Tab-separated table of C-alpha atoms in Angstrom:
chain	number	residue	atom	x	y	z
Z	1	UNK	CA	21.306	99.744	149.072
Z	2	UNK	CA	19.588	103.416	149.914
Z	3	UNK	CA	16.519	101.435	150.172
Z	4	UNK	CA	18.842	99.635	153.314
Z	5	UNK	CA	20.201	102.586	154.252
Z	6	UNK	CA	16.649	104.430	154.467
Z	7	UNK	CA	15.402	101.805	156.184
Z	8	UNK	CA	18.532	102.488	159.426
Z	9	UNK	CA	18.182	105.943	159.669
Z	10	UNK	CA	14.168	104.941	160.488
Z	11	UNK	CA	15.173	102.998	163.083
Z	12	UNK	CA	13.862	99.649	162.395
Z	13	UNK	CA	16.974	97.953	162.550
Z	14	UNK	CA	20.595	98.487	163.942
Z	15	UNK	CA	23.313	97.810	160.850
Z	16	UNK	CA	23.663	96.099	157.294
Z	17	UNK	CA	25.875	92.998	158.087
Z	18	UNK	CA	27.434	90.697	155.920
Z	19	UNK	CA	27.852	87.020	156.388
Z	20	UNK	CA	28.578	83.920	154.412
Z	21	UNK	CA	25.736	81.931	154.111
Z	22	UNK	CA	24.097	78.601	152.077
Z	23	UNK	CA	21.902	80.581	149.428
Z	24	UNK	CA	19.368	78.114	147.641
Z	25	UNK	CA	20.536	78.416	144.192
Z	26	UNK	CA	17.028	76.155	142.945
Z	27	UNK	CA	15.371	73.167	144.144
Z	28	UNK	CA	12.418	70.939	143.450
Z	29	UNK	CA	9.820	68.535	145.456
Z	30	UNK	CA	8.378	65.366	144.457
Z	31	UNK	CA	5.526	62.818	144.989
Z	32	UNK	CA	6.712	59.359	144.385
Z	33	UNK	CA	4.691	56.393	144.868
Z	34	UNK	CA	7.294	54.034	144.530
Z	35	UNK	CA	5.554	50.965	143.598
Z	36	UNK	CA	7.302	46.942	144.375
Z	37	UNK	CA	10.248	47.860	145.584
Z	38	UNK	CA	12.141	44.384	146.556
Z	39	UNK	CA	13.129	44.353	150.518
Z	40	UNK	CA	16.376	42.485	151.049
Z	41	UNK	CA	17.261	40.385	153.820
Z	42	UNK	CA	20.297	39.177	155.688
Z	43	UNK	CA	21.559	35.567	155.887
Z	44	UNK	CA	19.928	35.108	159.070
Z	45	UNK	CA	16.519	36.582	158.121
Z	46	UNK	CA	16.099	34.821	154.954
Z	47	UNK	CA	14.806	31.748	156.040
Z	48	UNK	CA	11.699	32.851	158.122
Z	49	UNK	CA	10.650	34.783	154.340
Z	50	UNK	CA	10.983	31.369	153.218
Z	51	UNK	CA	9.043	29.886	155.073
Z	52	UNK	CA	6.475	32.748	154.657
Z	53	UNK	CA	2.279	32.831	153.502
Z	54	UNK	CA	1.574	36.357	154.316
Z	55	UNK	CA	3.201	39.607	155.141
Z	56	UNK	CA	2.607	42.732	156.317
Z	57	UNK	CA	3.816	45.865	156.183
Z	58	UNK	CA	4.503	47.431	159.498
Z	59	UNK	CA	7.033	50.077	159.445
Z	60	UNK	CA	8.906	51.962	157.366
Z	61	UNK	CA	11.186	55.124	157.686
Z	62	UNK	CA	14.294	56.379	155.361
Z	63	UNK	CA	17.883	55.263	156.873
Z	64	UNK	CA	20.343	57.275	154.548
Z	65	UNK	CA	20.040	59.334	151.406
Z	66	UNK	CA	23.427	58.917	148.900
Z	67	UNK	CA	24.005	62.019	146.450
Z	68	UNK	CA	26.034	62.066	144.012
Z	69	UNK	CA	26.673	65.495	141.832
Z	70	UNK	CA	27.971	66.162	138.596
Z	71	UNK	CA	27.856	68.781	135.938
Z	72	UNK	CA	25.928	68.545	132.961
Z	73	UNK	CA	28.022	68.754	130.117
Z	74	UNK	CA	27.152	71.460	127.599
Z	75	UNK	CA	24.855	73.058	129.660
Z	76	UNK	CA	26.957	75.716	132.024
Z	77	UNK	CA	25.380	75.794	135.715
Z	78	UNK	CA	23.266	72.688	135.708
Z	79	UNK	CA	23.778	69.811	137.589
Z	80	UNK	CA	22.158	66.561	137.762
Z	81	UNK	CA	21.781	64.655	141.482
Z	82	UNK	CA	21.460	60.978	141.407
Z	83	UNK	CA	19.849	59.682	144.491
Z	84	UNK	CA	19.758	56.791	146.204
Z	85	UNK	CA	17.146	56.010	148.927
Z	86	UNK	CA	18.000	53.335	151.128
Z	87	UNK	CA	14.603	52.569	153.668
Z	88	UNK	CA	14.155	50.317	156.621
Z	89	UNK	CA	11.462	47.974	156.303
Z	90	UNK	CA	9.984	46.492	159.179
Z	91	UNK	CA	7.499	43.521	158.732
Z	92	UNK	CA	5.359	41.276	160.089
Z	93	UNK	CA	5.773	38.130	158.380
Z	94	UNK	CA	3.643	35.279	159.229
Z	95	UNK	CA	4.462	31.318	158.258
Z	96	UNK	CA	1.280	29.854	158.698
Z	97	UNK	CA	-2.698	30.582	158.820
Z	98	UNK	CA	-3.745	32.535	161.891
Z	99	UNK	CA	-0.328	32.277	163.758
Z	100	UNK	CA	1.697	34.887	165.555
Z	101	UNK	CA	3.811	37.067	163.366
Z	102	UNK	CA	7.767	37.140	163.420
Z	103	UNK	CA	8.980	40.931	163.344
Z	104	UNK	CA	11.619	41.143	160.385
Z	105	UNK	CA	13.721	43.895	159.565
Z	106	UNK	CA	14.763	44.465	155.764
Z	107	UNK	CA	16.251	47.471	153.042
Z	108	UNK	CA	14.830	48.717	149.890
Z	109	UNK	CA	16.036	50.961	147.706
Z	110	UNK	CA	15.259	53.383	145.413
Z	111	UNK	CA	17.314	55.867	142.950
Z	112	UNK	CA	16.049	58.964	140.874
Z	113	UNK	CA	17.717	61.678	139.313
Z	114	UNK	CA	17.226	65.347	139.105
Z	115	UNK	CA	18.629	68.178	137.094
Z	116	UNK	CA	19.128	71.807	139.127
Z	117	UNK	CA	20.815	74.902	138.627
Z	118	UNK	CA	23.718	75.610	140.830
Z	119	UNK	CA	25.424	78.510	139.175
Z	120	UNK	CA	28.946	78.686	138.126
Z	121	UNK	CA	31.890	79.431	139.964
Z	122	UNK	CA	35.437	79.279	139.671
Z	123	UNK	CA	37.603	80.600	142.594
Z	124	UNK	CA	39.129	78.646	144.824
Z	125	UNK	CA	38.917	79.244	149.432
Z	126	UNK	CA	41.558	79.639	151.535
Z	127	UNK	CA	41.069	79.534	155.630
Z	128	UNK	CA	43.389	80.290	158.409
Z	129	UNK	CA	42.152	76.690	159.831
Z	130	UNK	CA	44.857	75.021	157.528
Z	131	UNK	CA	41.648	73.139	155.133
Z	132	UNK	CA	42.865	72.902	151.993
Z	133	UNK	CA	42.426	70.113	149.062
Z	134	UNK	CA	44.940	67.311	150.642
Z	135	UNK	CA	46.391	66.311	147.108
Z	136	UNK	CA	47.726	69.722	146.157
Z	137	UNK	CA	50.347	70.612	148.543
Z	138	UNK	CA	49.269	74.409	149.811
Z	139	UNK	CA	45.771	74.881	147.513
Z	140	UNK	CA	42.485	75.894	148.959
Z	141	UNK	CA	39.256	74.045	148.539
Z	142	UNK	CA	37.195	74.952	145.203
Z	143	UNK	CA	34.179	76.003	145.767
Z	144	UNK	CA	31.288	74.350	144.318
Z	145	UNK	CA	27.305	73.794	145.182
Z	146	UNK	CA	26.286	71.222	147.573
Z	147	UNK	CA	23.385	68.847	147.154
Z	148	UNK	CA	21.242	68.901	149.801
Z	149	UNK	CA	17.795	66.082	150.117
Z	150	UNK	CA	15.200	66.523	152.577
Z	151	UNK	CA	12.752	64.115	153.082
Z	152	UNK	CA	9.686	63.547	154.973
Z	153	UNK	CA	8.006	59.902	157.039
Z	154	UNK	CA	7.566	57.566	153.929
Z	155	UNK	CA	3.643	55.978	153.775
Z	156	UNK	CA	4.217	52.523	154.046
Z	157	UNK	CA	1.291	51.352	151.599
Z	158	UNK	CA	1.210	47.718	150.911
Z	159	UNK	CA	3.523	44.773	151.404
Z	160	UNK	CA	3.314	41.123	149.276
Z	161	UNK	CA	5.447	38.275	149.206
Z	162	UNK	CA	5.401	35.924	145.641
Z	163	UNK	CA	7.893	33.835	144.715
Z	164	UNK	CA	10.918	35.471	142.866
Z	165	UNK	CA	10.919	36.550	139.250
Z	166	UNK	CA	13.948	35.797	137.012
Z	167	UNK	CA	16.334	38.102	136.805
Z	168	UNK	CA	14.783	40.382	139.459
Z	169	UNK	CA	17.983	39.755	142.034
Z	170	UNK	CA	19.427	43.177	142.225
Z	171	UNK	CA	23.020	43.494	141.644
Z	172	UNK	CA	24.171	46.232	143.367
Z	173	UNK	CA	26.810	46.010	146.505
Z	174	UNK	CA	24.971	46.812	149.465
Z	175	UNK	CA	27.312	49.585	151.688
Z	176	UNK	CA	29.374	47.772	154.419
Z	177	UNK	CA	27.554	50.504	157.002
Z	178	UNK	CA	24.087	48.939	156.440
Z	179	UNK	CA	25.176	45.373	156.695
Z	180	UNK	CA	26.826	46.112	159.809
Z	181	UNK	CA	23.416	48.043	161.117
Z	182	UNK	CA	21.404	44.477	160.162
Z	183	UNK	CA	24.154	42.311	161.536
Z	184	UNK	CA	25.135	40.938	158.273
Z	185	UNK	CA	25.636	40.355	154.963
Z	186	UNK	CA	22.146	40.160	152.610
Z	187	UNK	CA	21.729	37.412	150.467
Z	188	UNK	CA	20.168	37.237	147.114
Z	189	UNK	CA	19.402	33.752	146.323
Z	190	UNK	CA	16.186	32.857	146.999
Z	191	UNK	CA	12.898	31.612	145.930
Z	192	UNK	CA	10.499	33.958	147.551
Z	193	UNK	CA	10.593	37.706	147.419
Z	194	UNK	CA	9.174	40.753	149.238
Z	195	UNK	CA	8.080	43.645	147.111
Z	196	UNK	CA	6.580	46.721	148.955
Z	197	UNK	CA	4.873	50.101	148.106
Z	198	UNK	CA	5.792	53.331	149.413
Z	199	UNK	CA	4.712	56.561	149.456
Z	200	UNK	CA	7.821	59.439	149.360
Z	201	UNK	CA	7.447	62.998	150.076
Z	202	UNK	CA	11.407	64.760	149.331
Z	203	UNK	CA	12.719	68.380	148.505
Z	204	UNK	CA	15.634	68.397	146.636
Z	205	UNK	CA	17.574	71.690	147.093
Z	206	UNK	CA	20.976	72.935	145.481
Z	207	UNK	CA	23.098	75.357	147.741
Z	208	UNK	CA	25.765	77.270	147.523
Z	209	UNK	CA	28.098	79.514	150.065
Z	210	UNK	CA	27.436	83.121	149.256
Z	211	UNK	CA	27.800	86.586	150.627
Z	212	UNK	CA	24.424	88.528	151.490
Z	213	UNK	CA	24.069	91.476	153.285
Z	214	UNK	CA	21.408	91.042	156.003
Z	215	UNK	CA	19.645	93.873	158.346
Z	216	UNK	CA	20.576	93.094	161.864
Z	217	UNK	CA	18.195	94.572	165.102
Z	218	UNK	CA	20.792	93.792	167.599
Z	219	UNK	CA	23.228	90.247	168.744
Z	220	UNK	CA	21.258	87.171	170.458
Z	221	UNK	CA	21.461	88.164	173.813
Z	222	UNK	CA	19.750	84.860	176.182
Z	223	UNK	CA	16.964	86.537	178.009
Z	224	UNK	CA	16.115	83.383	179.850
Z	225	UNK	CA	18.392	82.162	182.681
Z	226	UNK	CA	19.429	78.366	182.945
Z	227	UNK	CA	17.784	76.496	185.517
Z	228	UNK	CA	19.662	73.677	187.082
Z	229	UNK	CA	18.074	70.180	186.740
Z	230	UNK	CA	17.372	67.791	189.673
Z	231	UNK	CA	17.656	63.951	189.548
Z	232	UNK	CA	15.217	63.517	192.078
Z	233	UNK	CA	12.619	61.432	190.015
Z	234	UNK	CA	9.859	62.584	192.531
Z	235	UNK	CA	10.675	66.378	191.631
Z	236	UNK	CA	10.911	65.408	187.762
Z	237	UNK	CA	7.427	64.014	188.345
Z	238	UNK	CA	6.019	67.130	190.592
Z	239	UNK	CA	6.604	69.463	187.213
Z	240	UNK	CA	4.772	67.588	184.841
Z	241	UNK	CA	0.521	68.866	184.281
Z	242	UNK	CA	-1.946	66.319	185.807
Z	243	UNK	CA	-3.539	64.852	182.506
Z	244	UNK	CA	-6.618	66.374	182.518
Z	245	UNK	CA	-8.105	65.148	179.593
Z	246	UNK	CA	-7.113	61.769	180.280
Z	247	UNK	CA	-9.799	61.660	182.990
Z	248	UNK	CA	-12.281	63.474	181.247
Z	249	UNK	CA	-12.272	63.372	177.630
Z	250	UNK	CA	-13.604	66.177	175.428
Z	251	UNK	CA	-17.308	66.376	174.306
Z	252	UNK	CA	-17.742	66.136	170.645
Z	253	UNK	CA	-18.786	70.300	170.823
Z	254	UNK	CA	-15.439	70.836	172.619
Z	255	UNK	CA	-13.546	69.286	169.741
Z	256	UNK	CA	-15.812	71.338	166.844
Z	257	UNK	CA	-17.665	68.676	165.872
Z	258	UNK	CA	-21.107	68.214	165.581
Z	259	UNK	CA	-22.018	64.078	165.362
Z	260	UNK	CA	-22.709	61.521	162.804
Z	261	UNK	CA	-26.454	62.584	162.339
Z	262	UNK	CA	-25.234	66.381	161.786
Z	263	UNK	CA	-25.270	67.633	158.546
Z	264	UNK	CA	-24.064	70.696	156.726
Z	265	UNK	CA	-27.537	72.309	156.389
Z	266	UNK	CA	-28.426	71.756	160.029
Z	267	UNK	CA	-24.934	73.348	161.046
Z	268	UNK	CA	-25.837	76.171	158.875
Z	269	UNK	CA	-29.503	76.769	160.462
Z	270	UNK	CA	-27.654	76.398	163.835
């Protein structure tokens, strides 16, 4: 604190303020390669995998993350986060030898756990905005850490179909907001599967509402004044850089290259 209060009377910054902020209590990253994952399909979808030889994979990206959060008993402050990844995976799915491929949208999905510190706390908030716990008539919300999951573009790595092992059918309920996304219901009886490889990047993060005390220069005063927007396509277009490059494309020096034959020693004598 006299460090803080040194630190004002040099002029550096205005005031000490204190606000309520998320405070990253721990977190942890990962590197999955998350090898066969099945791909469900819909009803409607299921008979062009049927009818499959080949697929490929084309797309893939991460719809929703679910996190669930609860302590871990005899150990005070820990929590463990079970995740489930739920991924969109697009593919190209061919029914015979050198034909065109039929686009087909499917899920996979993927669950892990993790154990994080996230303190201990046991007061409870009350706001003048009236939120309170709806099943205790006049109590405040408890406060407790929040899970938080970032994640980055899966790697869509490889994509086979075979035909289905026993037992393999997953049995889980698929949410009703994902059905209604595909248009459908997804159906689990089959004879030929889709199992796919991805590569997952994530962050896993625990967070917590705290009190810090912050230096602060001055408020966020806009310095740049708001322009208004035409819808004139014609001026739209008059504001946009001729593409340059597009017309004349760099030189191999220009990009810091030196050519196939180049090698190190010869960029070194250089």
């Amino acid at each position: 604190m006299d460090e803080m209060n040194d630190t004002m009377r040099s002029g550096r910054f205005k005031e000490a303020v204190c606000i309520d902020a998320q405070r990253v209590y721990d977190s942890c990253s990962a590197k999955d390669c998350l090898e066969d994952l099945q791909v469900c399909f819909t009803q409607a979808k299921r008979p062009v995998i049927e009818r499959a030889v080949s697929v490929r994979l084309r797309d893939v990206e991460v719809l929703t993350v679910y996190l669930n959060m609860e302590p871990v008993p005899f150990n005070k402050g820990f929590y463990s986060i079970d995740m489930t990844f739920v991924f969109d995976v697009s593919l190209d799915v061919y029914t015979a030898p050198a034909s065109c491929p039929i686009v087909v949208d499917g899920i996979a999905l993927f669950t892990k756990k993790a154990i994080l510190y996230g303190s201990d706390g046991n007061v409870k908030v009350f706001t003048s905005d009236g939120s309170c716990d709806p099943t205790e008539s006049g109590s405040g919300s408890r406060v407790t850490p929040k899970a938080v999951c970032q994640v980055a573009q899966p790697v869509g790595l490889s994509a086979r179909i075979c035909d289905t092992r026993p037992g393999c059918c997953p049995s889980f309920k698929i949410p009703d907001d994902i059905c209604e996304r595909f248009g459908g219901d997804f159906d689990f009886e089959c004879s030929r599967s889709v199992y796919v490889t991805i590569g997952l990047f994530s962050i896993v993060q625990i967070v917590r509402n705290v009190q810090m005390l912050i230096p602060a220069y001055d408020f966020c005063v806009p310095t740049k004044e708001c322009t208004p927007v035409s819808d004139n396509p014609c001026e739209m277009f008059k504001r946009i850089d001729f593409p340059t490059d597009s017309f004349f494309p760099p030189k191999v020096s220009d990009a810091g290259g030196c050519g196939c034959g180049c090698s190190q020693s010869q960029e070194s004598a250089e």
